[in-house]
Amino acid sequence: MSNATWWERYEEEVCVVSTASSLSVARALPPTGLIYSARMQGQQMRDSDGVFTQFYEALRLPDYFGWNWNALRDCLTDLHWISAKHFLLTIEDADAVLSESAEEREILFRALNDAVKFWAGKPELPGQEKITFRTVLLCPPDVQEEVLREIKTY
């Protein structure tokens, strides 16, 4: 599968990948254009403050970020402060994210799904390159299916 095929294949969904699988860097990158890649640590996202801190630091969220779920959702569908046309968010140990709070985990996973769908559905305007937004959740092989089922329900 070429990098364009992989990049387009996950246009409208959050991708859940086992840490035991491999994907070459060439396939994980968009075919062309400036990319912004953010890698976050799920082990540091066990509560909402950890989630907001990881996103704030990884996406260089603006100072006016409100440190709440609505503010995170708004920022994921804006991103004007980053001059890139392609975004790749990777969360390592995704199974650890908000593992003690099913309600907040649902809010986060729904926000990620909504952001992916928002950017996929945004039309390409004349003279402007289409912005793409991909999210990859990395998790151990023994919980990959569980995380995949969970993200698909939101």
PDB file of C-alpha atoms in Angstrom:
ATOM      1  CA  MET A   1       0.000   0.000   0.000  1.00  0.00           C
ATOM      2  CA  SER A   2       1.474   3.381  -0.950  1.00  0.00           C
ATOM      3  CA  ASN A   3       1.637   6.281   1.482  1.00  0.00           C
ATOM      4  CA  ALA A   4      -1.135   8.064  -0.440  1.00  0.00           C
ATOM      5  CA  THR A   5      -3.341   4.989  -0.103  1.00  0.00           C
ATOM      6  CA  TRP A   6      -2.742   4.674   3.658  1.00  0.00           C
ATOM      7  CA  TRP A   7      -3.225   8.392   4.220  1.00  0.00           C
ATOM      8  CA  GLU A   8      -6.501   8.438   2.244  1.00  0.00           C
ATOM      9  CA  ARG A   9      -7.758   5.157   3.707  1.00  0.00           C
ATOM     10  CA  TYR A  10      -8.065   6.660   7.193  1.00  0.00           C
ATOM     11  CA  GLU A  11      -9.514   9.956   6.074  1.00  0.00           C
ATOM     12  CA  GLU A  12     -12.751   9.640   8.057  1.00  0.00           C
ATOM     13  CA  GLU A  13     -11.826   7.464  11.020  1.00  0.00           C
ATOM     14  CA  VAL A  14      -9.519   7.288  13.983  1.00  0.00           C
ATOM     15  CA  CYS A  15      -6.978   4.532  13.390  1.00  0.00           C
ATOM     16  CA  VAL A  16      -6.213   2.043  16.178  1.00  0.00           C
ATOM     17  CA  VAL A  17      -2.842   0.350  15.694  1.00  0.00           C
ATOM     18  CA  SER A  18      -1.165  -2.372  17.718  1.00  0.00           C
ATOM     19  CA  THR A  19       2.301  -1.587  19.005  1.00  0.00           C
ATOM     20  CA  ALA A  20       3.300  -5.000  17.603  1.00  0.00           C
ATOM     21  CA  SER A  21       2.491  -3.937  14.031  1.00  0.00           C
ATOM     22  CA  SER A  22       4.674  -1.805  11.843  1.00  0.00           C
ATOM     23  CA  LEU A  23       4.048   0.926   9.350  1.00  0.00           C
ATOM     24  CA  SER A  24       6.895   2.583   7.531  1.00  0.00           C
ATOM     25  CA  VAL A  25       7.303   6.311   7.931  1.00  0.00           C
ATOM     26  CA  ALA A  26       6.813   6.712   4.182  1.00  0.00           C
ATOM     27  CA  ARG A  27       3.306   5.256   4.470  1.00  0.00           C
ATOM     28  CA  ALA A  28       2.365   7.249   7.563  1.00  0.00           C
ATOM     29  CA  LEU A  29       3.097  10.580   5.894  1.00  0.00           C
ATOM     30  CA  PRO A  30       0.858  12.374   3.400  1.00  0.00           C
ATOM     31  CA  PRO A  31       1.899  12.207  -0.258  1.00  0.00           C
ATOM     32  CA  THR A  32       2.864  15.911  -0.314  1.00  0.00           C
ATOM     33  CA  GLY A  33       2.662  19.056   1.754  1.00  0.00           C
ATOM     34  CA  LEU A  34       3.702  20.398   5.122  1.00  0.00           C
ATOM     35  CA  ILE A  35       2.817  18.059   8.007  1.00  0.00           C
ATOM     36  CA  TYR A  36       2.507  18.705  11.713  1.00  0.00           C
ATOM     37  CA  SER A  37       2.950  15.588  13.796  1.00  0.00           C
ATOM     38  CA  ALA A  38       2.065  15.488  17.487  1.00  0.00           C
ATOM     39  CA  ARG A  39       2.895  12.508  19.673  1.00  0.00           C
ATOM     40  CA  MET A  40       1.222  12.234  23.052  1.00  0.00           C
ATOM     41  CA  GLN A  41       1.710   9.859  25.957  1.00  0.00           C
ATOM     42  CA  GLY A  42      -1.425   8.014  27.086  1.00  0.00           C
ATOM     43  CA  GLN A  43       0.209   7.152  30.418  1.00  0.00           C
ATOM     44  CA  GLN A  44       0.189  10.886  31.200  1.00  0.00           C
ATOM     45  CA  MET A  45      -3.464  11.241  30.180  1.00  0.00           C
ATOM     46  CA  ARG A  46      -5.107   9.340  33.046  1.00  0.00           C
ATOM     47  CA  ASP A  47      -7.278  12.313  34.027  1.00  0.00           C
ATOM     48  CA  SER A  48      -8.692  15.308  32.166  1.00  0.00           C
ATOM     49  CA  ASP A  49      -5.889  17.621  33.338  1.00  0.00           C
ATOM     50  CA  GLY A  50      -3.359  15.193  31.863  1.00  0.00           C
ATOM     51  CA  VAL A  51      -5.317  15.053  28.595  1.00  0.00           C
ATOM     52  CA  PHE A  52      -5.531  18.830  28.334  1.00  0.00           C
ATOM     53  CA  THR A  53      -1.827  19.220  29.198  1.00  0.00           C
ATOM     54  CA  GLN A  54      -0.754  16.687  26.555  1.00  0.00           C
ATOM     55  CA  PHE A  55      -2.878  18.355  23.860  1.00  0.00           C
ATOM     56  CA  TYR A  56      -1.824  21.859  24.969  1.00  0.00           C
ATOM     57  CA  GLU A  57       1.857  20.973  24.695  1.00  0.00           C
ATOM     58  CA  ALA A  58       1.710  18.717  21.624  1.00  0.00           C
ATOM     59  CA  LEU A  59      -0.518  20.983  19.535  1.00  0.00           C
ATOM     60  CA  ARG A  60       0.865  24.239  20.969  1.00  0.00           C
ATOM     61  CA  LEU A  61      -2.689  25.298  21.806  1.00  0.00           C
ATOM     62  CA  PRO A  62      -3.191  29.049  22.083  1.00  0.00           C
ATOM     63  CA  ASP A  63      -3.078  30.784  25.466  1.00  0.00           C
ATOM     64  CA  TYR A  64      -6.837  31.331  25.328  1.00  0.00           C
ATOM     65  CA  PHE A  65      -7.406  27.548  25.472  1.00  0.00           C
ATOM     66  CA  GLY A  66     -10.084  27.053  28.135  1.00  0.00           C
ATOM     67  CA  TRP A  67      -8.829  23.769  29.650  1.00  0.00           C
ATOM     68  CA  ASN A  68     -12.192  22.025  29.209  1.00  0.00           C
ATOM     69  CA  TRP A  69     -13.754  19.567  26.754  1.00  0.00           C
ATOM     70  CA  ASN A  70     -15.557  22.199  24.672  1.00  0.00           C
ATOM     71  CA  ALA A  71     -12.346  24.188  24.296  1.00  0.00           C
ATOM     72  CA  LEU A  72     -10.440  21.080  23.196  1.00  0.00           C
ATOM     73  CA  ARG A  73     -13.158  20.228  20.673  1.00  0.00           C
ATOM     74  CA  ASP A  74     -13.039  23.798  19.313  1.00  0.00           C
ATOM     75  CA  CYS A  75      -9.258  23.729  18.973  1.00  0.00           C
ATOM     76  CA  LEU A  76      -9.253  20.365  17.179  1.00  0.00           C
ATOM     77  CA  THR A  77     -11.500  21.853  14.485  1.00  0.00           C
ATOM     78  CA  ASP A  78      -9.544  25.086  14.117  1.00  0.00           C
ATOM     79  CA  LEU A  79      -5.726  24.698  14.286  1.00  0.00           C
ATOM     80  CA  HIS A  80      -5.155  28.059  12.519  1.00  0.00           C
ATOM     81  CA  TRP A  81      -2.091  28.781  14.704  1.00  0.00           C
ATOM     82  CA  ILE A  82      -0.157  25.915  13.061  1.00  0.00           C
ATOM     83  CA  SER A  83       0.919  26.541   9.481  1.00  0.00           C
ATOM     84  CA  ALA A  84       0.552  23.008   8.151  1.00  0.00           C
ATOM     85  CA  LYS A  85      -1.831  21.354   5.716  1.00  0.00           C
ATOM     86  CA  HIS A  86      -1.636  17.860   7.200  1.00  0.00           C
ATOM     87  CA  PHE A  87      -1.946  16.874  10.850  1.00  0.00           C
ATOM     88  CA  LEU A  88      -1.010  13.526  12.379  1.00  0.00           C
ATOM     89  CA  LEU A  89      -1.871  12.973  16.052  1.00  0.00           C
ATOM     90  CA  THR A  90      -0.474   9.866  17.683  1.00  0.00           C
ATOM     91  CA  ILE A  91      -1.399   8.769  21.188  1.00  0.00           C
ATOM     92  CA  GLU A  92       0.830   6.069  22.648  1.00  0.00           C
ATOM     93  CA  ASP A  93      -0.637   3.698  25.254  1.00  0.00           C
ATOM     94  CA  ALA A  94      -4.123   4.759  24.194  1.00  0.00           C
ATOM     95  CA  ASP A  95      -5.615   2.102  26.443  1.00  0.00           C
ATOM     96  CA  ALA A  96      -4.345   4.073  29.472  1.00  0.00           C
ATOM     97  CA  VAL A  97      -6.086   7.306  28.440  1.00  0.00           C
ATOM     98  CA  LEU A  98      -8.793   8.181  30.980  1.00  0.00           C
ATOM     99  CA  SER A  99      -8.965   4.497  31.923  1.00  0.00           C
ATOM    100  CA  GLU A 100     -10.599   5.367  35.262  1.00  0.00           C
ATOM    101  CA  SER A 101     -13.325   7.558  33.745  1.00  0.00           C
ATOM    102  CA  ALA A 102     -15.462   5.932  31.054  1.00  0.00           C
ATOM    103  CA  GLU A 103     -17.546   9.106  30.713  1.00  0.00           C
ATOM    104  CA  GLU A 104     -14.563  11.381  30.017  1.00  0.00           C
ATOM    105  CA  ARG A 105     -12.955   8.762  27.784  1.00  0.00           C
ATOM    106  CA  GLU A 106     -16.124   8.752  25.695  1.00  0.00           C
ATOM    107  CA  ILE A 107     -16.000  12.564  25.480  1.00  0.00           C
ATOM    108  CA  LEU A 108     -12.378  12.482  24.289  1.00  0.00           C
ATOM    109  CA  PHE A 109     -12.895   9.671  21.784  1.00  0.00           C
ATOM    110  CA  ARG A 110     -16.010  11.390  20.447  1.00  0.00           C
ATOM    111  CA  ALA A 111     -14.050  14.667  20.085  1.00  0.00           C
ATOM    112  CA  LEU A 112     -11.287  12.867  18.168  1.00  0.00           C
ATOM    113  CA  ASN A 113     -13.806  11.134  15.901  1.00  0.00           C
ATOM    114  CA  ASP A 114     -15.646  14.397  15.313  1.00  0.00           C
ATOM    115  CA  ALA A 115     -12.424  16.250  14.472  1.00  0.00           C
ATOM    116  CA  VAL A 116     -11.370  13.586  11.962  1.00  0.00           C
ATOM    117  CA  LYS A 117     -14.808  13.700  10.313  1.00  0.00           C
ATOM    118  CA  PHE A 118     -14.888  17.520  10.403  1.00  0.00           C
ATOM    119  CA  TRP A 119     -11.620  17.846   8.480  1.00  0.00           C
ATOM    120  CA  ALA A 120     -12.511  15.015   6.074  1.00  0.00           C
ATOM    121  CA  GLY A 121     -15.829  16.700   5.243  1.00  0.00           C
ATOM    122  CA  LYS A 122     -14.438  20.190   4.815  1.00  0.00           C
ATOM    123  CA  PRO A 123     -14.451  21.073   1.118  1.00  0.00           C
ATOM    124  CA  GLU A 124     -11.310  22.005  -0.734  1.00  0.00           C
ATOM    125  CA  LEU A 125     -11.510  25.675  -1.651  1.00  0.00           C
ATOM    126  CA  PRO A 126     -10.081  27.071  -4.895  1.00  0.00           C
ATOM    127  CA  GLY A 127      -6.465  28.077  -4.428  1.00  0.00           C
ATOM    128  CA  GLN A 128      -6.199  26.348  -1.047  1.00  0.00           C
ATOM    129  CA  GLU A 129      -4.845  22.904  -0.334  1.00  0.00           C
ATOM    130  CA  LYS A 130      -7.246  20.660   1.592  1.00  0.00           C
ATOM    131  CA  ILE A 131      -6.324  20.241   5.258  1.00  0.00           C
ATOM    132  CA  THR A 132      -6.132  16.635   6.421  1.00  0.00           C
ATOM    133  CA  PHE A 133      -6.287  15.435  10.006  1.00  0.00           C
ATOM    134  CA  ARG A 134      -5.393  11.897  11.099  1.00  0.00           C
ATOM    135  CA  THR A 135      -5.399  10.370  14.556  1.00  0.00           C
ATOM    136  CA  VAL A 136      -3.619   7.136  15.451  1.00  0.00           C
ATOM    137  CA  LEU A 137      -4.174   5.382  18.776  1.00  0.00           C
ATOM    138  CA  LEU A 138      -1.320   3.010  19.618  1.00  0.00           C
ATOM    139  CA  CYS A 139      -2.007   0.224  22.100  1.00  0.00           C
ATOM    140  CA  PRO A 140      -0.732  -3.225  23.072  1.00  0.00           C
ATOM    141  CA  PRO A 141      -1.951  -6.076  20.858  1.00  0.00           C
ATOM    142  CA  ASP A 142      -4.033  -7.654  23.633  1.00  0.00           C
ATOM    143  CA  VAL A 143      -6.275  -4.557  23.928  1.00  0.00           C
ATOM    144  CA  GLN A 144      -6.282  -3.354  20.318  1.00  0.00           C
ATOM    145  CA  GLU A 145      -9.677  -4.877  19.501  1.00  0.00           C
ATOM    146  CA  GLU A 146     -11.202  -3.480  22.696  1.00  0.00           C
ATOM    147  CA  VAL A 147      -9.963   0.062  21.939  1.00  0.00           C
ATOM    148  CA  LEU A 148     -11.084  -0.291  18.312  1.00  0.00           C
ATOM    149  CA  ARG A 149     -14.596  -1.338  19.379  1.00  0.00           C
ATOM    150  CA  GLU A 150     -14.708   1.512  21.854  1.00  0.00           C
ATOM    151  CA  ILE A 151     -13.653   4.214  19.370  1.00  0.00           C
ATOM    152  CA  LYS A 152     -16.090   2.906  16.742  1.00  0.00           C
ATOM    153  CA  THR A 153     -19.076   3.258  19.112  1.00  0.00           C
ATOM    154  CA  TYR A 154     -18.616   7.017  19.445  1.00  0.00           C
TER     155      TYR A 154
END
